[in-house]
Amino acid sequence: MAVTQEEIVAGLGEIVNEIAGIPAEDVELDKSFTDDLDVDSLSMVEVVVAAEERFGVKIPDDDVKNLKTVRDAADYILKHQS
Amino acid sequence: MNATQHSVVVTGIGATTPLGGDSASTWEGLVAGRSGVRPLDEEWAAELPVRIAARAAADPAGILPRPQARRLDRSAQFALLAAREAWADAGYTARAGEDSTVDPDRLGAVVASGIGGVTTLLEQHDVLREKGVRRVSPHTVPMLMPNGPSANVGLEVNARAGVHTPVSACASGSEAVGYAIEMIRTGRADVVIAGGTEAAIHPLPIAAFANMMAMSKNNEDPQGASRPFDVDRNGFVLGEGAGVIVLESAEHARERGARVYAEAVGQGISADSHDIVQPEPSGNGIAHALQNLVANTGLDPAEVMHINAHATSTPQGDLAELKALRKVFGDDVDHMALSATKSMTGHLLGGAGGVETVATLLALHHRVAPPTINIETLDPEADVDVVRDTARPLPAEGRIAALNNSFGFGGHNVVLAFRTP
């Protein structure tokens, strides 16, 4: 069953909270992972792997660099979820 | 080459050890003669021949914010906490540059460990095998690299004069302090934060050390297992934690009005070139380090009133050290109150030199030698003045000096000397 954008953002909120310590509710669509959420390049890999598991998608390394904001990631997951 | 030789002093002290989460509680435990050794009650310990260790009194992962803790190996967590204490204790209020009394370009960091991020390496190997390639943490490399603790401490205080990691097994922490002294003495830095850390309480290192017959298997009496100089000593007890100090040039300390714990007189270094793990039994290698110390620094053995011995509680090693002391210092050894604090902290491997430097400095500062516990029958070959059972006052008046000895697998010998200001 496909998840909604809202559910994805909530899931990313929990993931970012676990990895970077940012409150889950601060993880909003227009936030930048690097500039707003204390997610550096290594932690972004952790976020991606956790998101892959949670949402059942595969995010190749080459696509990770395009995921600058929470919206980028949510849209990517929406589009690619099986 | 800078021809000026700068005097070096110690202005800050920090530690997190099996006896306490900071240097004050550690010192309190040392003076009280408390053992930090406990049974290992983890499930994985059940099948090991050694089921005791000296765990750190304060879990660093519970003190650091979670996002920071999860990207630092436990050895780096210990180093960071000890470094923060030492930095604040030295009177610095922020990282170099933000605190204008220290120039980042003149600040160094030298924090060593004997084994590095071994628990990270082994845990990530488990992840690789059980969960697959994709789940291996992207933080693994900076967590397992042996220079990780030094680099993280350097980042914390903004050290730009150089960040180093000498590795010499159980001499690593003392070699780091010696390296720091040289950086300041030769003019490469004004201030250096230095020490040792280790976190290796994991089934693989324990199995490996135990299979070398290097560890005490006295599982029935954890607190009595580490017993340097006792006739029944049968190996070391593994400990974990860190000791870190702030060293600076005497001019730099004077200019900012810093409190000075002690003068860092200098170090003597040698190598046995005898065996990869066995100490040279006559003590000649250690004696060579002590001779170098005296020759390089002009230290007067008559001033040395206290020695924090390496004394890990192994049958051969403890005696080689005493033979060397007698060989170099002769009758002067008789006025040196010798303490084996590993009887209480266990053996912190690369962290030992850091923690025992802290213990040596606090012994000078308080003018008290901590005890060596668990000696029921002193080895008859131990013909030195071992401080047994209870702490003992050191001379209350006049300048006194103390040594911290550290030796490591590979035949590394490092002796450090400190003197009251």
Coordinates of C-alpha atoms in Angstrom, one line a residue:
Chain A
M1 CA 0.0 0.0 0.0
A2 CA 1.4 3.3 -1.1
V3 CA 2.1 5.9 1.6
T4 CA 1.2 9.6 1.4
Q5 CA 3.6 12.5 1.3
E6 CA 2.4 13.4 4.8
E7 CA 3.3 9.9 6.1
I8 CA 6.7 10.1 4.4
V9 CA 7.5 13.5 6.0
A10 CA 6.5 12.1 9.4
G11 CA 8.8 9.0 8.8
L12 CA 11.7 11.2 7.7
G13 CA 11.1 13.3 10.8
E14 CA 11.6 10.2 13.0
I15 CA 14.7 9.2 11.0
V16 CA 16.3 12.6 11.2
N17 CA 15.5 12.8 14.9
E18 CA 17.3 9.6 15.5
I19 CA 20.3 10.5 13.4
A20 CA 20.8 14.2 13.9
G21 CA 18.8 14.9 17.1
I22 CA 16.5 17.5 15.4
P23 CA 12.9 17.3 16.8
A24 CA 10.8 15.3 14.3
E25 CA 8.2 18.1 14.0
D26 CA 11.0 20.5 12.6
V27 CA 11.4 18.2 9.6
E28 CA 9.2 20.1 7.1
L29 CA 9.0 20.0 3.3
D30 CA 11.1 23.0 2.6
K31 CA 13.8 22.3 5.1
S32 CA 17.3 21.6 3.7
F33 CA 19.0 18.5 5.2
T34 CA 22.4 20.2 5.3
D35 CA 21.5 23.8 6.1
D36 CA 18.5 23.3 8.4
L37 CA 18.6 19.8 9.9
D38 CA 22.3 19.2 10.8
V39 CA 22.5 16.3 8.4
D40 CA 26.0 16.3 6.9
S41 CA 27.1 14.1 3.9
L42 CA 27.9 11.0 6.0
S43 CA 24.7 11.3 8.1
M44 CA 22.7 11.8 4.8
V45 CA 23.8 8.3 3.8
E46 CA 22.4 7.0 7.1
V47 CA 19.1 8.9 6.4
V48 CA 18.9 7.4 2.9
V49 CA 19.5 3.8 4.1
A50 CA 16.9 4.2 6.9
A51 CA 14.4 5.7 4.4
E52 CA 15.1 2.8 2.0
E53 CA 14.2 0.3 4.6
R54 CA 11.2 2.1 6.0
F55 CA 9.6 2.9 2.6
G56 CA 10.8 0.0 0.6
V57 CA 12.5 2.0 -2.1
K58 CA 16.0 1.9 -3.5
I59 CA 17.9 5.2 -3.7
P60 CA 21.1 4.8 -5.8
D61 CA 24.1 6.8 -4.6
D62 CA 24.0 8.9 -7.8
D63 CA 20.5 10.1 -6.9
V64 CA 21.3 11.0 -3.3
K65 CA 23.1 14.2 -4.3
N66 CA 19.8 15.6 -5.8
L67 CA 18.0 15.1 -2.5
K68 CA 18.6 18.6 -1.0
T69 CA 15.4 19.2 0.8
V70 CA 12.8 17.1 2.6
R71 CA 10.5 17.7 -0.3
D72 CA 13.1 16.3 -2.7
A73 CA 13.3 13.1 -0.7
A74 CA 9.5 12.8 -0.2
D75 CA 8.9 13.3 -3.9
Y76 CA 11.5 10.8 -4.8
I77 CA 10.1 8.2 -2.4
L78 CA 6.5 8.9 -3.6
K79 CA 7.6 8.4 -7.2
H80 CA 9.7 5.2 -6.7
Q81 CA 7.7 3.3 -4.0
S82 CA 6.6 0.0 -5.2
Chain B
M1 CA 65.3 24.9 14.0
N2 CA 64.2 27.0 16.9
A3 CA 67.1 27.1 19.3
T4 CA 65.1 28.2 22.3
Q5 CA 64.0 25.5 24.7
H6 CA 60.8 26.4 26.4
S7 CA 59.8 25.2 29.8
V8 CA 56.6 23.3 29.9
V9 CA 53.9 23.3 32.6
V10 CA 50.6 21.5 33.2
T11 CA 47.6 23.7 33.7
G12 CA 44.6 21.4 33.2
I13 CA 43.6 17.9 34.1
G14 CA 40.7 15.7 33.0
A15 CA 39.8 12.0 33.3
T16 CA 37.0 9.5 33.0
T17 CA 38.0 6.1 34.6
P18 CA 36.7 3.0 36.3
L19 CA 36.9 4.9 39.5
G20 CA 34.9 8.0 38.5
G21 CA 33.5 10.1 35.7
D22 CA 36.0 13.0 36.3
S23 CA 39.5 13.5 37.7
A24 CA 38.2 14.5 41.2
S25 CA 36.2 11.4 41.7
T26 CA 39.0 9.3 40.2
W27 CA 41.5 10.8 42.7
E28 CA 39.1 10.2 45.5
G29 CA 38.8 6.5 44.5
L30 CA 42.6 6.2 44.2
V31 CA 43.3 7.7 47.6
A32 CA 40.5 5.5 49.2
G33 CA 42.1 2.4 47.6
R34 CA 38.9 1.5 45.8
S35 CA 38.9 -1.2 43.1
G36 CA 37.0 -0.5 39.9
V37 CA 37.0 -4.1 38.8
R38 CA 33.6 -5.8 38.4
P39 CA 32.2 -9.1 37.0
L40 CA 31.2 -8.8 33.3
D41 CA 27.6 -9.8 33.3
E42 CA 27.0 -9.4 29.6
E43 CA 25.8 -12.6 27.9
W44 CA 28.8 -12.7 25.6
A45 CA 31.1 -12.9 28.6
A46 CA 29.7 -16.3 29.8
E47 CA 32.0 -18.3 27.5
L48 CA 35.2 -16.3 28.0
P49 CA 38.0 -17.5 30.3
V50 CA 38.1 -14.0 31.7
R51 CA 34.8 -12.5 33.0
I52 CA 36.0 -9.5 34.9
A53 CA 37.0 -5.9 33.8
A54 CA 37.2 -2.4 35.0
R55 CA 34.3 -0.6 33.2
A56 CA 34.3 3.2 33.2
A57 CA 32.2 4.5 36.1
A58 CA 30.3 6.8 33.8
D59 CA 28.9 5.7 30.5
P60 CA 30.0 8.3 28.0
A61 CA 27.2 7.5 25.5
G62 CA 24.8 8.6 28.3
I63 CA 26.6 12.0 28.7
L64 CA 27.1 13.1 25.2
P65 CA 24.2 14.1 23.0
R66 CA 23.0 11.0 21.1
P67 CA 23.7 12.3 17.6
Q68 CA 27.3 13.0 18.7
A69 CA 27.7 9.7 20.6
R70 CA 26.6 7.6 17.7
R71 CA 29.3 8.9 15.4
L72 CA 32.2 8.5 17.9
D73 CA 33.9 5.3 18.9
R74 CA 33.7 4.7 22.7
S75 CA 37.4 5.5 22.9
A76 CA 36.8 8.9 21.3
Q77 CA 33.8 9.5 23.6
F78 CA 36.1 9.0 26.6
A79 CA 38.8 11.2 25.1
L80 CA 36.4 14.0 24.4
L81 CA 34.9 14.0 27.9
A82 CA 38.3 14.0 29.5
A83 CA 39.5 16.7 27.1
R84 CA 36.6 18.9 27.9
E85 CA 37.3 18.6 31.6
A86 CA 41.0 19.4 31.2
W87 CA 40.3 22.3 28.9
A88 CA 37.9 23.9 31.3
D89 CA 40.1 23.1 34.2
A90 CA 42.9 25.0 32.5
G91 CA 40.7 28.0 32.6
Y92 CA 39.8 28.2 28.9
T93 CA 36.2 29.3 28.4
A94 CA 35.8 28.4 24.7
R95 CA 37.6 26.8 21.8
A96 CA 40.8 28.4 20.7
G97 CA 40.2 31.7 18.8
E98 CA 36.9 32.3 20.5
D99 CA 38.8 32.3 23.8
S100 CA 41.3 35.0 22.8
T101 CA 44.0 33.8 25.2
V102 CA 44.9 30.8 23.0
D103 CA 45.8 31.0 19.3
P104 CA 44.5 28.1 17.3
D105 CA 47.6 28.1 15.1
R106 CA 49.7 27.6 18.3
L107 CA 47.5 24.9 19.8
G108 CA 48.1 21.2 19.3
A109 CA 46.4 17.9 20.2
V110 CA 48.1 14.6 20.9
V111 CA 45.7 11.9 22.1
A112 CA 46.7 8.3 21.7
S113 CA 45.1 4.9 22.0
G114 CA 46.7 1.5 21.9
I115 CA 44.1 -0.2 19.6
G116 CA 41.9 2.5 18.2
G117 CA 38.2 2.0 17.4
V118 CA 38.3 -1.8 17.8
T119 CA 34.7 -2.1 19.1
T120 CA 33.4 -0.1 16.1
L121 CA 35.4 -2.3 13.7
L122 CA 34.0 -5.5 15.3
E123 CA 30.5 -4.3 15.6
Q124 CA 30.4 -3.1 12.0
H125 CA 31.8 -6.4 10.9
D126 CA 28.8 -8.0 12.7
V127 CA 26.5 -5.6 10.8
L128 CA 28.1 -6.5 7.5
R129 CA 27.6 -10.2 8.1
E130 CA 24.2 -10.0 9.6
K131 CA 22.5 -7.1 7.7
G132 CA 24.6 -6.6 4.6
V133 CA 26.8 -4.1 2.9
R134 CA 24.3 -1.3 2.7
R135 CA 23.9 -1.2 6.5
V136 CA 27.5 -0.6 7.3
S137 CA 27.7 2.8 9.0
P138 CA 29.2 5.6 6.8
H139 CA 30.8 6.8 10.1
T140 CA 32.8 3.6 10.4
V141 CA 36.2 4.9 9.1
P142 CA 36.4 8.0 11.2
M143 CA 35.3 6.0 14.2
L144 CA 37.8 3.1 13.8
M145 CA 40.9 5.1 12.7
P146 CA 43.4 5.2 15.6
N147 CA 43.8 9.0 15.1
G148 CA 40.0 9.5 15.6
P149 CA 40.2 10.4 19.3
S150 CA 43.0 12.9 18.7
A151 CA 41.2 14.4 15.7
N152 CA 38.0 14.8 17.5
V153 CA 39.7 16.4 20.5
G154 CA 41.5 18.7 18.1
L155 CA 38.2 19.7 16.4
E156 CA 36.7 20.3 19.8
V157 CA 39.3 22.9 20.9
N158 CA 40.3 24.1 17.4
A159 CA 43.9 22.8 17.4
R160 CA 45.7 23.8 14.2
A161 CA 49.4 23.6 15.2
G162 CA 49.3 19.8 14.6
V163 CA 47.2 16.8 15.7
H164 CA 49.1 13.6 16.3
T165 CA 48.6 10.0 17.5
P166 CA 51.7 8.1 18.6
V167 CA 50.9 4.4 18.9
S168 CA 53.0 2.2 21.1
A169 CA 50.5 -0.2 22.7
C170 CA 50.3 0.3 26.4
A171 CA 52.8 3.2 26.3
S172 CA 50.7 5.2 23.9
G173 CA 49.2 7.6 26.4
S174 CA 52.5 8.5 27.9
E175 CA 54.2 8.8 24.5
A176 CA 51.4 11.2 23.6
V177 CA 52.2 13.4 26.6
G178 CA 55.9 13.2 25.8
Y179 CA 55.2 14.2 22.2
A180 CA 53.2 17.2 23.5
I181 CA 56.1 18.2 25.8
E182 CA 58.4 18.2 22.7
M183 CA 56.0 20.2 20.6
I184 CA 56.1 23.0 23.2
R185 CA 59.7 22.7 24.2
T186 CA 60.9 23.1 20.6
G187 CA 58.5 26.0 19.9
R188 CA 56.0 24.3 17.5
A189 CA 53.1 25.1 19.8
D190 CA 52.3 27.2 22.9
V191 CA 49.6 24.9 24.2
V192 CA 48.9 21.2 23.6
I193 CA 46.1 19.0 24.9
A194 CA 47.3 15.5 25.3
G195 CA 46.6 12.1 26.8
G196 CA 45.5 8.6 26.2
T197 CA 42.2 6.7 25.8
E198 CA 41.0 3.1 25.4
A199 CA 37.8 1.2 25.0
A200 CA 38.4 -2.4 24.3
I201 CA 36.1 -4.3 26.6
H202 CA 34.7 -6.6 23.9
P203 CA 34.9 -10.5 23.7
L204 CA 37.5 -10.5 20.9
P205 CA 40.3 -8.4 22.6
I206 CA 39.5 -10.2 25.9
A207 CA 39.8 -13.7 24.2
A208 CA 43.0 -12.6 22.5
F209 CA 44.7 -11.2 25.6
A210 CA 43.5 -14.2 27.6
N211 CA 44.9 -16.6 25.1
M212 CA 48.3 -14.9 25.4
M213 CA 48.1 -15.8 29.1
A214 CA 48.4 -12.0 29.8
M215 CA 45.2 -11.6 31.8
S216 CA 44.2 -12.6 35.3
K217 CA 41.5 -15.2 35.3
N218 CA 40.6 -14.6 38.9
N219 CA 36.9 -14.4 38.1
E220 CA 35.9 -15.4 41.6
D221 CA 37.5 -12.4 43.2
P222 CA 37.2 -9.4 40.7
Q223 CA 38.4 -6.7 43.1
G224 CA 41.4 -8.8 44.2
A225 CA 42.4 -9.8 40.7
S226 CA 44.7 -6.9 39.8
R227 CA 47.5 -7.3 42.4
P228 CA 50.9 -5.8 41.2
F229 CA 53.9 -7.0 43.2
D230 CA 51.9 -9.6 45.1
V231 CA 53.4 -13.1 44.9
D232 CA 50.2 -14.5 43.5
R233 CA 49.7 -11.9 40.7
N234 CA 48.7 -13.7 37.5
G235 CA 48.1 -11.1 34.8
F236 CA 46.4 -7.8 34.2
V237 CA 42.7 -6.8 34.4
L238 CA 41.4 -4.9 31.4
G239 CA 40.1 -1.3 32.1
E240 CA 38.7 1.5 30.0
G241 CA 38.6 5.3 30.0
A242 CA 40.8 8.3 29.3
G243 CA 43.1 10.8 30.9
V244 CA 43.9 14.1 29.2
I245 CA 45.9 17.1 30.3
V246 CA 46.6 20.6 29.1
L247 CA 50.3 21.5 28.7
E248 CA 51.6 24.9 27.8
S249 CA 54.8 26.8 27.7
A250 CA 55.6 28.4 31.1
E251 CA 55.5 31.9 29.4
H252 CA 52.1 31.3 28.0
A253 CA 50.7 30.1 31.3
R254 CA 52.3 33.1 33.1
E255 CA 50.9 35.6 30.6
R256 CA 47.4 34.5 31.1
G257 CA 47.7 33.9 34.8
A258 CA 47.0 30.2 34.7
R259 CA 47.1 27.9 37.7
V260 CA 50.1 25.6 37.3
Y261 CA 49.8 22.0 38.6
A262 CA 53.4 21.0 37.8
E263 CA 56.3 21.5 35.6
A264 CA 56.5 18.8 32.9
V265 CA 60.2 18.1 33.3
G266 CA 60.4 15.8 30.2
Q267 CA 60.5 12.3 29.1
G268 CA 62.9 9.4 28.5
I269 CA 62.1 7.0 25.7
S270 CA 63.7 3.7 24.6
A271 CA 62.9 0.4 23.0
D272 CA 63.8 -3.1 24.2
S273 CA 64.3 -4.7 20.8
H274 CA 64.1 -8.0 22.8
D275 CA 60.7 -9.6 22.1
I276 CA 57.4 -8.6 20.5
V277 CA 55.5 -9.0 23.8
Q278 CA 57.8 -10.1 26.6
P279 CA 59.6 -7.4 28.6
E280 CA 63.4 -7.6 28.6
P281 CA 63.7 -9.4 32.0
S282 CA 66.8 -7.7 33.3
G283 CA 65.1 -4.3 32.9
N284 CA 67.9 -3.0 30.7
G285 CA 65.5 -1.5 28.1
I286 CA 63.6 0.4 30.8
A287 CA 66.8 1.5 32.4
H288 CA 67.9 3.0 29.1
A289 CA 64.7 5.1 29.1
L290 CA 65.3 6.3 32.7
Q291 CA 69.0 7.1 31.8
N292 CA 67.7 9.1 28.8
L293 CA 65.3 11.0 31.1
V294 CA 68.0 12.0 33.5
A295 CA 70.5 12.9 30.7
N296 CA 68.0 14.9 28.7
T297 CA 66.3 16.8 31.5
G298 CA 68.9 17.1 34.2
L299 CA 66.4 15.7 36.6
D300 CA 68.0 15.1 40.0
P301 CA 67.0 11.7 41.4
A302 CA 67.2 13.1 44.9
E303 CA 64.0 15.1 44.1
V304 CA 62.0 12.1 42.9
M305 CA 59.7 11.2 45.8
H306 CA 57.0 9.2 44.0
I307 CA 56.7 6.8 41.1
N308 CA 53.5 5.8 39.4
A309 CA 54.7 2.4 38.2
H310 CA 53.6 0.7 35.0
A311 CA 53.1 -2.5 37.1
T312 CA 50.3 -4.3 35.3
S313 CA 50.3 -7.3 37.7
T314 CA 52.1 -9.7 35.4
P315 CA 54.8 -12.0 36.9
Q316 CA 57.7 -10.8 34.7
G317 CA 56.9 -7.2 33.9
D318 CA 56.5 -5.9 37.4
L319 CA 60.0 -7.0 38.4
A320 CA 61.8 -5.8 35.2
E321 CA 60.6 -2.3 36.1
L322 CA 61.9 -2.5 39.6
K323 CA 65.3 -3.8 38.5
A324 CA 65.6 -0.9 36.1
L325 CA 64.8 1.6 38.8
R326 CA 67.4 0.2 41.1
K327 CA 70.0 0.0 38.3
V328 CA 69.6 3.7 37.4
F329 CA 68.7 5.3 40.7
G330 CA 70.7 3.1 43.1
D331 CA 70.0 4.0 46.8
D332 CA 67.8 6.9 45.7
V333 CA 65.0 4.4 45.0
D334 CA 64.6 4.1 48.7
H335 CA 63.0 7.5 49.0
M336 CA 60.7 7.0 46.0
A337 CA 57.2 6.0 47.2
L338 CA 56.1 3.6 44.4
S339 CA 52.4 3.2 43.6
A340 CA 50.7 0.8 41.2
T341 CA 47.4 2.4 40.5
K342 CA 46.4 -0.4 38.1
S343 CA 45.6 -2.4 41.2
M344 CA 42.5 -0.2 41.3
T345 CA 41.8 1.0 37.8
G346 CA 42.8 -2.1 35.9
H347 CA 45.0 -1.7 32.8
L348 CA 43.6 0.9 30.4
L349 CA 46.2 -0.1 27.7
G350 CA 46.7 3.1 25.6
G351 CA 44.6 5.0 28.1
A352 CA 46.9 4.0 31.0
G353 CA 49.6 6.6 30.3
G354 CA 46.9 9.3 30.2
V355 CA 45.1 8.3 33.4
E356 CA 48.4 7.6 35.2
T357 CA 49.8 10.9 34.2
V358 CA 46.7 12.4 35.8
A359 CA 47.3 10.3 38.9
T360 CA 50.9 11.3 39.1
L361 CA 50.1 15.0 38.7
L362 CA 47.4 14.8 41.4
A363 CA 49.8 13.0 43.7
L364 CA 52.2 15.9 43.3
H365 CA 49.5 18.5 43.7
H366 CA 48.0 17.0 46.8
R367 CA 51.4 15.6 48.0
V368 CA 49.9 12.2 48.5
A369 CA 50.9 8.8 47.0
P370 CA 47.9 6.6 46.3
P371 CA 48.1 3.0 47.6
T372 CA 48.7 -0.2 45.8
I373 CA 45.9 -2.5 46.9
N374 CA 45.7 -6.3 47.0
I375 CA 49.3 -7.0 48.1
E376 CA 48.8 -9.8 50.6
T377 CA 52.4 -11.1 50.3
L378 CA 54.9 -8.8 48.7
D379 CA 57.1 -10.4 46.1
P380 CA 60.4 -10.9 47.9
E381 CA 62.2 -9.6 44.8
A382 CA 60.3 -6.3 45.1
D383 CA 63.1 -4.4 47.0
V384 CA 61.5 -1.0 46.7
D385 CA 59.2 1.1 48.8
V386 CA 55.8 0.1 47.6
V387 CA 52.9 2.1 49.0
R388 CA 50.7 -0.6 50.3
D389 CA 47.0 -0.7 51.4
T390 CA 46.6 3.0 52.3
A391 CA 47.6 6.3 50.8
R392 CA 50.7 7.9 52.1
P393 CA 51.7 11.6 52.5
L394 CA 54.6 12.8 50.4
P395 CA 57.0 15.5 51.8
A396 CA 55.0 18.6 52.5
E397 CA 57.8 21.1 51.9
G398 CA 60.1 21.8 49.1
R399 CA 60.1 20.9 45.4
I400 CA 59.4 17.3 44.7
A401 CA 59.3 15.3 41.5
A402 CA 57.4 12.2 40.4
L403 CA 57.7 9.8 37.5
N404 CA 55.0 8.0 35.4
N405 CA 56.3 4.9 33.8
S406 CA 54.6 3.2 30.8
F407 CA 55.7 0.3 28.7
G408 CA 54.0 -1.4 25.8
F409 CA 54.0 -4.6 23.7
G410 CA 56.6 -4.1 21.0
G411 CA 59.1 -3.2 23.6
H412 CA 58.3 0.5 23.9
N413 CA 59.4 2.3 27.1
V414 CA 58.3 5.8 28.1
V415 CA 59.0 7.5 31.3
L416 CA 57.7 11.0 32.1
A417 CA 58.8 13.3 34.9
F418 CA 56.9 16.1 36.6
R419 CA 57.9 18.5 39.4
T420 CA 55.9 20.7 41.7
P421 CA 56.0 24.4 40.6

